[in-house]
Amino acid sequence: MSRVGTDLPGLQNLIKRDPIMYHEEFLQQYEHFQTELEIFKMKAGEPAPAFVNLVNFLGHVAQCYPTELADYPNTLFKLLDEYAEVMDRDTRISIIKVLILMRNKGLIEVIPLLKSFFHYFRINDKQLRALIYTHIITDISTSNKGKVNENMNRQLKSFMFDLLDSDSDLVARKALDVMVELYRRQVWTDARAVNVIATACLSKYPRVSIGGIRFFLGIETRMEEDEEKSREVEDIDIDHHAHSHKTKSRSRDTQKQIAERRRKLRRANTLEGNPRFPAIALVYDPQGFSEKMLNLLKKTKEQFSVRLLMMDLISRFIGYHKLCLFSFYAFIQSYLTAHQQQVTRILVFLVQACHDYVPPEELIPVIRVIADHFVNDHSQPEVIALGINTIAEMFVRVPLLFEEEELLPLIQEIVEFKMNRDKGVMIAARNFLNHAREIYPACLKKKDRGKDAIKTKRPLAYGEEYTRDFIDGMEALGEAIENGEVKIDEEDDEEAWKVVEKKLNLVGEEVTRVKQKPTKIDKEAYEYARGPRKEKNMEANGEMEEEEEEDEALLNESEEEENEENENEEEEEEEEEEEEEEEEEEEKKLTPEEEAEEKERVRQRRIALARELLSKRFISVKDYNVLQGKKEDDSEEEGDSDMEVANKEHPSVVDASDLLGYHKKRKDSIEERRRKAIEGRTQFKMKLKGGGTTNKEKERKKSFVMVKHSKRVTEKLKQSIQEQQQATKKQVRRLQVLGKKANKRRRV
């Protein structure tokens, strides 16, 4: 019994099998633990292997004696609260692992454990922090698996909100990292979690603030990358072992894989029904948040890269929520110089902050600064192209800028660059010209408007939006009514509502299947149609054939003469018709404005016809099939209408390459060519040994059982006496040479 008492792993195994029988041994070890605990408190900084063994033992058998060890977790928590910072590293990690073990067995509540773990982030132990961080993420994810634990989530989010204002920079940063990771894993993706992270952007700790800003700027990209990786893993086919020996383990593994695949498919289907919104869209008060961020940006003394992140976040909030934060444009104006560091990114932030609800008067000073510093004859072509592209994007996002009289000279100046020798500048200027033609051609000179320009076209007024008063397809329905393909007063036909059965042929095309009724055949008519049987003589047939050939020759000659006369008459008639059509077209030639008005009249007439039909009856399947062909033809020929183009939403994130535009690859400088030449030389050098043991050293360390059947050993066994003597002499000679070299080194 004494041997069992000293062997803790063996006793642990026995207790798990029969707790009642070994109850006395357990009580004895529990008394040992209390004694070791008192000793440990007196010298907490020293290693205590006996105490650690007892802690592990009690943690493993706690589920067998829940009454006796009910207060055991609290004892460990108190011990860590008092001595965690001075405790030996291995002892501290062992106690944390025991608490995690008991939590996994359900012996500790999740909220007290996680609250205590967050406070342990203060301890200066990197391994301990990694262990605690991994457990917190895993525990919260597991608790929300299958069914969301709202009560636990609410308490933990409130607790983490308080931790962001903690007196420890490290604890606040770890709390933010936990929330970001849970959002990335799609565990906490609600608005409450996002707003807790938003408060971190305004934190007094710079590293916490940077972490919150980076979350809003890059979390969507990270989640898309994770989804792509998960799709690649899911695309791997399940190995059913269809052509191999069947075993229980293989069938069990296959069933597990099938069940996992079904679970992922079910989860994917549920996620499709619950669309995920961008994190930036879930902030409760975007206007107030942006104003606070701008005030923080004006006061901050952080490095330039941090200020760029703050500008990016503010501009995205302004562009996505269409906020009115006019002081941001005045602030960013001081950074708009051609020699400014990261000026392309700053111009991107300016474009992102432009939208329809920004008054054009607020942007005129900024555009003036860009034109003075970028769009001038003294700047490099790349700088001019960058300035023109930036101004073009601002004009497209705020179309009312085209109507400002102060900017008309600038518009004409930009258009003049359309014939520039540099290709990038020319493309940028022509791009700006095309935008002006689409939105407000009247701001251009007559020669620059284009032949199809409509002078009456104007941008929408401030606050005005394009609203549609019809349904897609109504124009096609009205056209079908005009052509007589669909009738307004047609009564509902039951057969028109029957869906035609469609099947796929071998090629994959749809084939309609039409059932036909069998028809009765008259035997006498059938015999007559077949004609008389061949019962005539060959001679009579020959005479008849000669007469038929003579008649056919005469008929062909007369037919050819008639065809020539008819062709000449048809050609003359076609020429006369073409001349008449050309004269009519010249008379009916309309200006672009008149053509646009005519199209609008036709469109309104067709929509009115469609409304009249819809007010009287429903559209049948037959009518729908007629409209399908017209809808496909219209979609191929026509694009978005002018009003839809003017009202089109612009992305809240702008790519810097869109502003840079086309630029020619420049010739390398002398320093760059020299550096590339040196890199080319070193590329083919023999690389130094990277480390590790050689093959000879590995062979020397192998056991004889592994090498006894190798070629080297078997050849030695087959050697004759003479070959063995020669090998021995060779080895002695080599050792002598090595010894002489070693002596020479010692003398030197």
mmCIF file of N, CA and C in Angstrom, residues 308 341-350 656:
data_model
loop_
_atom_site.group_PDB
_atom_site.id
_atom_site.type_symbol
_atom_site.label_atom_id
_atom_site.label_comp_id
_atom_site.label_asym_id
_atom_site.label_seq_id
_atom_site.Cartn_x
_atom_site.Cartn_y
_atom_site.Cartn_z
ATOM 1 N N LEU A 308 -0.801 58.292 -40.835
ATOM 2 C CA LEU A 308 -1.387 57.831 -42.100
ATOM 3 C C LEU A 308 -2.513 56.829 -41.853
ATOM 4 N N GLN A 341 6.190 63.018 -48.316
ATOM 5 C CA GLN A 341 6.358 61.578 -48.166
ATOM 6 C C GLN A 341 4.990 60.881 -48.227
ATOM 7 N N GLN A 342 4.922 59.766 -48.994
ATOM 8 C CA GLN A 342 3.689 58.978 -49.147
ATOM 9 C C GLN A 342 2.526 59.847 -49.659
ATOM 10 N N VAL A 343 2.814 60.738 -50.612
ATOM 11 C CA VAL A 343 1.770 61.647 -51.083
ATOM 12 C C VAL A 343 0.688 60.899 -51.859
ATOM 13 N N THR A 344 1.041 59.787 -52.502
ATOM 14 C CA THR A 344 0.025 59.023 -53.248
ATOM 15 C C THR A 344 -1.032 58.469 -52.306
ATOM 16 N N ARG A 345 -0.599 57.944 -51.160
ATOM 17 C CA ARG A 345 -1.564 57.434 -50.178
ATOM 18 C C ARG A 345 -2.439 58.559 -49.634
ATOM 19 N N ILE A 346 -1.863 59.726 -49.417
ATOM 20 C CA ILE A 346 -2.646 60.851 -48.894
ATOM 21 C C ILE A 346 -3.703 61.275 -49.911
ATOM 22 N N LEU A 347 -3.353 61.262 -51.194
ATOM 23 C CA LEU A 347 -4.344 61.575 -52.231
ATOM 24 C C LEU A 347 -5.439 60.515 -52.282
ATOM 25 N N VAL A 348 -5.078 59.261 -52.040
ATOM 26 C CA VAL A 348 -6.087 58.194 -51.964
ATOM 27 C C VAL A 348 -7.060 58.473 -50.827
ATOM 28 N N PHE A 349 -6.546 58.898 -49.663
ATOM 29 C CA PHE A 349 -7.423 59.211 -48.529
ATOM 30 C C PHE A 349 -8.360 60.371 -48.867
ATOM 31 N N LEU A 350 -7.846 61.351 -49.599
ATOM 32 C CA LEU A 350 -8.689 62.484 -49.996
ATOM 33 C C LEU A 350 -9.820 62.034 -50.910
ATOM 34 N N ALA A 656 -4.379 52.686 -54.936
ATOM 35 C CA ALA A 656 -3.404 53.707 -55.335
ATOM 36 C C ALA A 656 -3.029 53.590 -56.803
#
